[in-house]
Amino acid sequence: MPPKTKPPKKIKGEELIDILVNNGILHEVNRTFFNPIGLRLVLNEDFSIDIEKSEDEWGILLDTVNKFSIQAYMKYAIEKKALRQEYAGFIIQTRDMIRKDKLEVPVTPTSTLKLQTLLKQVDDFTYEVKKRLMEKSKTYDSELFDFDESALSYDMFEDLQHDRFTDGVARAMLLSNIENLNEKIKKIREIDKKQKRIYKEKR
């Protein structure tokens, strides 16, 4: 049987910092939802919450993206979403829940349950690939060379043969549209040259 539904409780004081800040929720909800539409959710020192509105047409831009907050949020969200998916059959709700307190057998068609299971597997694996790219970013992001198709292919097969699936699939994704990827890298190189010329800052 599904767990008995409990009424939501209000979060106050220090618990707001623990939930919203330590779990990266405040940073992520601003970065992905509020900032693009010109808004910002602010947690004040007295634990009150405000919403600020930008007058700029392009919304609010962050000076720094906090990667640690993103990782904290993703870890927190994956655990929560897995439980929600198991109970409700969805993560983002698009339909009414009917008799949810009496639901003993899922009403979702088994074909949908299977598809959701497969997609969840892909989502989890994609998260691991993104995590690996972020882990290596400090070492490789400053390099602006074109990706070598032959080298990527060789390393990809090596990874898959030795069960290094995360690395293998990451390289396969890069290979899937390598011409477009290298074209974008070329444009980034041009931006890099302009930045060095204009700002003349040591990197």
Short mmCIF file of C-alpha atoms in Angstrom, two decimals:
data_model
loop_
_atom_site.label_atom_id
_atom_site.label_comp_id
_atom_site.label_asym_id
_atom_site.label_seq_id
_atom_site.Cartn_x
_atom_site.Cartn_y
_atom_site.Cartn_z
CA MET A 1 0.00 0.00 0.00
CA PRO A 2 1.18 3.57 -0.60
CA PRO A 3 2.19 5.63 2.43
CA LYS A 4 -0.54 7.62 4.15
CA THR A 5 -0.63 11.20 2.91
CA LYS A 6 0.61 13.70 5.48
CA PRO A 7 -0.29 17.41 5.42
CA PRO A 8 2.59 19.71 4.40
CA LYS A 9 4.25 21.60 7.24
CA LYS A 10 5.57 25.16 7.25
CA ILE A 11 9.34 25.62 7.31
CA LYS A 12 10.70 28.48 9.38
CA GLY A 13 13.95 29.92 10.69
CA GLU A 14 17.20 27.98 10.42
CA GLU A 15 15.41 25.10 8.71
CA LEU A 16 14.88 27.36 5.69
CA ILE A 17 18.64 27.69 5.28
CA ASP A 18 19.10 23.94 5.58
CA ILE A 19 16.42 23.15 3.00
CA LEU A 20 16.85 25.99 0.51
CA VAL A 21 20.55 26.84 0.72
CA ASN A 22 22.40 23.72 1.86
CA ASN A 23 20.52 21.57 -0.65
CA GLY A 24 21.12 24.05 -3.47
CA ILE A 25 17.39 24.60 -4.04
CA LEU A 26 17.48 28.41 -3.82
CA HIS A 27 20.35 28.67 -6.31
CA GLU A 28 18.79 26.17 -8.70
CA VAL A 29 15.25 27.52 -8.64
CA ASN A 30 16.63 31.00 -9.37
CA ARG A 31 19.03 29.80 -12.09
CA THR A 32 16.52 27.60 -13.94
CA PHE A 33 13.13 29.18 -13.27
CA PHE A 34 13.10 32.69 -11.82
CA ASN A 35 16.19 34.34 -13.41
CA PRO A 36 15.23 33.63 -17.06
CA ILE A 37 11.91 35.44 -16.54
CA GLY A 38 13.52 38.37 -14.72
CA LEU A 39 12.78 37.35 -11.13
CA ARG A 40 14.87 36.33 -8.14
CA LEU A 41 13.82 34.56 -4.95
CA VAL A 42 15.69 36.00 -1.96
CA LEU A 43 16.06 34.50 1.52
CA ASN A 44 16.70 37.37 3.95
CA GLU A 45 18.71 37.31 7.18
CA ASP A 46 15.48 37.38 9.21
CA PHE A 47 14.36 34.26 7.25
CA SER A 48 11.68 36.15 5.34
CA ILE A 49 11.42 35.49 1.60
CA ASP A 50 11.12 38.16 -1.09
CA ILE A 51 10.82 38.09 -4.86
CA GLU A 52 12.82 40.71 -6.75
CA LYS A 53 12.05 41.79 -10.31
CA SER A 54 14.66 42.88 -12.86
CA GLU A 55 13.98 45.72 -15.27
CA ASP A 56 16.37 44.21 -17.85
CA GLU A 57 14.68 42.52 -20.80
CA TRP A 58 17.13 39.61 -20.70
CA GLY A 59 16.29 38.69 -17.13
CA ILE A 60 18.77 38.21 -14.31
CA LEU A 61 22.28 36.92 -15.06
CA LEU A 62 24.47 35.30 -12.43
CA ASP A 63 28.05 36.50 -12.08
CA THR A 64 29.01 33.04 -10.89
CA VAL A 65 27.25 29.69 -11.29
CA ASN A 66 27.75 27.70 -8.11
CA LYS A 67 28.59 24.16 -9.27
CA PHE A 68 28.53 22.85 -5.72
CA SER A 69 24.96 24.07 -5.28
CA ILE A 70 23.98 22.41 -8.56
CA GLN A 71 25.48 19.10 -7.46
CA ALA A 72 23.82 19.34 -4.04
CA TYR A 73 20.45 20.03 -5.66
CA MET A 74 20.77 17.18 -8.16
CA LYS A 75 21.59 14.71 -5.38
CA TYR A 76 18.67 15.94 -3.28
CA ALA A 77 16.23 16.00 -6.21
CA ILE A 78 17.10 12.55 -7.57
CA GLU A 79 16.24 10.91 -4.25
CA LYS A 80 12.99 12.85 -3.90
CA LYS A 81 11.91 12.32 -7.51
CA ALA A 82 12.55 8.58 -7.36
CA LEU A 83 10.12 8.21 -4.45
CA ARG A 84 7.55 10.42 -6.18
CA GLN A 85 7.84 8.45 -9.42
CA GLU A 86 7.38 5.16 -7.56
CA TYR A 87 4.27 6.35 -5.75
CA ALA A 88 2.51 8.64 -8.23
CA GLY A 89 3.77 7.37 -11.61
CA PHE A 90 5.09 10.81 -12.60
CA ILE A 91 7.46 13.55 -11.47
CA ILE A 92 5.88 16.69 -12.97
CA GLN A 93 2.14 16.52 -12.44
CA THR A 94 -0.09 17.13 -15.45
CA ARG A 95 -3.27 15.43 -14.29
CA ASP A 96 -5.52 15.24 -11.24
CA MET A 97 -4.96 12.55 -8.62
CA ILE A 98 -8.21 10.67 -8.03
CA ARG A 99 -8.69 8.69 -4.80
CA LYS A 100 -4.97 8.81 -4.09
CA ASP A 101 -5.61 7.90 -0.45
CA LYS A 102 -7.26 4.62 -1.57
CA LEU A 103 -4.79 3.77 -4.34
CA GLU A 104 -3.35 0.29 -3.69
CA VAL A 105 -2.53 -0.76 -7.25
CA PRO A 106 -1.03 1.77 -9.68
CA VAL A 107 -3.54 2.95 -12.28
CA THR A 108 -0.79 3.86 -14.73
CA PRO A 109 -0.69 1.43 -17.74
CA THR A 110 2.19 -1.04 -17.52
CA SER A 111 3.49 0.13 -20.91
CA THR A 112 3.80 3.63 -19.44
CA LEU A 113 5.44 2.26 -16.30
CA LYS A 114 8.02 0.46 -18.43
CA LEU A 115 8.73 3.57 -20.49
CA GLN A 116 9.05 5.64 -17.31
CA THR A 117 11.47 3.07 -15.90
CA LEU A 118 13.60 3.23 -19.05
CA LEU A 119 13.55 7.03 -19.10
CA LYS A 120 14.47 7.12 -15.40
CA GLN A 121 17.43 4.86 -16.16
CA VAL A 122 18.50 7.20 -18.96
CA ASP A 123 18.03 10.27 -16.75
CA ASP A 124 20.15 8.77 -13.98
CA PHE A 125 22.88 7.78 -16.41
CA THR A 126 22.80 11.18 -18.11
CA TYR A 127 23.31 12.76 -14.69
CA GLU A 128 26.40 10.60 -14.19
CA VAL A 129 27.75 11.67 -17.60
CA LYS A 130 27.18 15.35 -16.79
CA LYS A 131 28.79 14.84 -13.40
CA ARG A 132 31.87 13.29 -15.03
CA LEU A 133 32.16 16.20 -17.48
CA MET A 134 31.94 18.67 -14.61
CA GLU A 135 34.58 16.74 -12.65
CA LYS A 136 37.00 16.98 -15.57
CA SER A 137 36.15 20.58 -16.45
CA LYS A 138 38.87 22.12 -14.25
CA THR A 139 41.50 20.17 -16.16
CA TYR A 140 40.24 20.40 -19.72
CA ASP A 141 37.92 23.42 -20.09
CA SER A 142 40.81 25.81 -20.76
CA GLU A 143 41.86 23.74 -23.79
CA LEU A 144 40.16 25.01 -26.93
CA PHE A 145 41.48 22.52 -29.49
CA ASP A 146 39.17 20.71 -31.92
CA PHE A 147 38.06 17.28 -30.78
CA ASP A 148 39.90 14.49 -32.64
CA GLU A 149 37.32 12.07 -34.04
CA SER A 150 39.76 9.15 -34.36
CA ALA A 151 41.10 9.56 -30.84
CA LEU A 152 37.59 9.87 -29.39
CA SER A 153 36.45 6.74 -31.24
CA TYR A 154 39.46 4.73 -30.05
CA ASP A 155 39.05 5.84 -26.43
CA MET A 156 35.29 5.21 -26.57
CA PHE A 157 35.73 1.57 -27.64
CA GLU A 158 38.45 1.12 -25.01
CA ASP A 159 36.08 2.45 -22.33
CA LEU A 160 33.18 0.21 -23.38
CA GLN A 161 35.37 -2.90 -23.60
CA HIS A 162 36.53 -2.29 -20.03
CA ASP A 163 33.04 -1.50 -18.69
CA ARG A 164 33.78 2.19 -18.24
CA PHE A 165 30.31 3.00 -19.52
CA THR A 166 30.06 6.57 -18.23
CA ASP A 167 33.24 7.66 -20.02
CA GLY A 168 32.36 5.65 -23.13
CA VAL A 169 28.91 7.15 -23.48
CA ALA A 170 30.25 10.66 -22.79
CA ARG A 171 32.65 10.25 -25.71
CA ALA A 172 29.87 8.77 -27.86
CA MET A 173 27.78 11.88 -27.21
CA LEU A 174 30.65 14.09 -28.32
CA LEU A 175 31.07 11.98 -31.45
CA SER A 176 27.37 12.05 -32.32
CA ASN A 177 27.65 15.52 -33.84
CA ILE A 178 31.35 16.26 -33.74
CA GLU A 179 31.32 18.59 -36.76
CA ASN A 180 28.86 20.92 -35.06
CA LEU A 181 30.75 20.62 -31.77
CA ASN A 182 34.06 21.60 -33.35
CA GLU A 183 32.39 24.49 -35.16
CA LYS A 184 31.20 25.81 -31.80
CA ILE A 185 34.67 25.30 -30.31
CA LYS A 186 36.04 27.35 -33.20
CA LYS A 187 33.69 30.21 -32.32
CA ILE A 188 34.72 29.94 -28.66
CA ARG A 189 38.37 30.25 -29.72
CA GLU A 190 37.49 33.47 -31.57
CA ILE A 191 35.75 34.81 -28.46
CA ASP A 192 38.79 33.83 -26.38
CA LYS A 193 41.08 35.86 -28.66
CA LYS A 194 38.80 38.89 -28.44
CA GLN A 195 38.58 38.63 -24.66
CA LYS A 196 42.36 38.49 -24.31
CA ARG A 197 42.75 41.46 -26.64
CA ILE A 198 40.07 43.60 -25.01
CA TYR A 199 40.44 42.77 -21.33
CA LYS A 200 44.18 41.96 -21.37
CA GLU A 201 43.85 39.87 -18.26
CA LYS A 202 46.14 37.00 -17.33
CA ARG A 203 44.46 33.65 -17.19
#
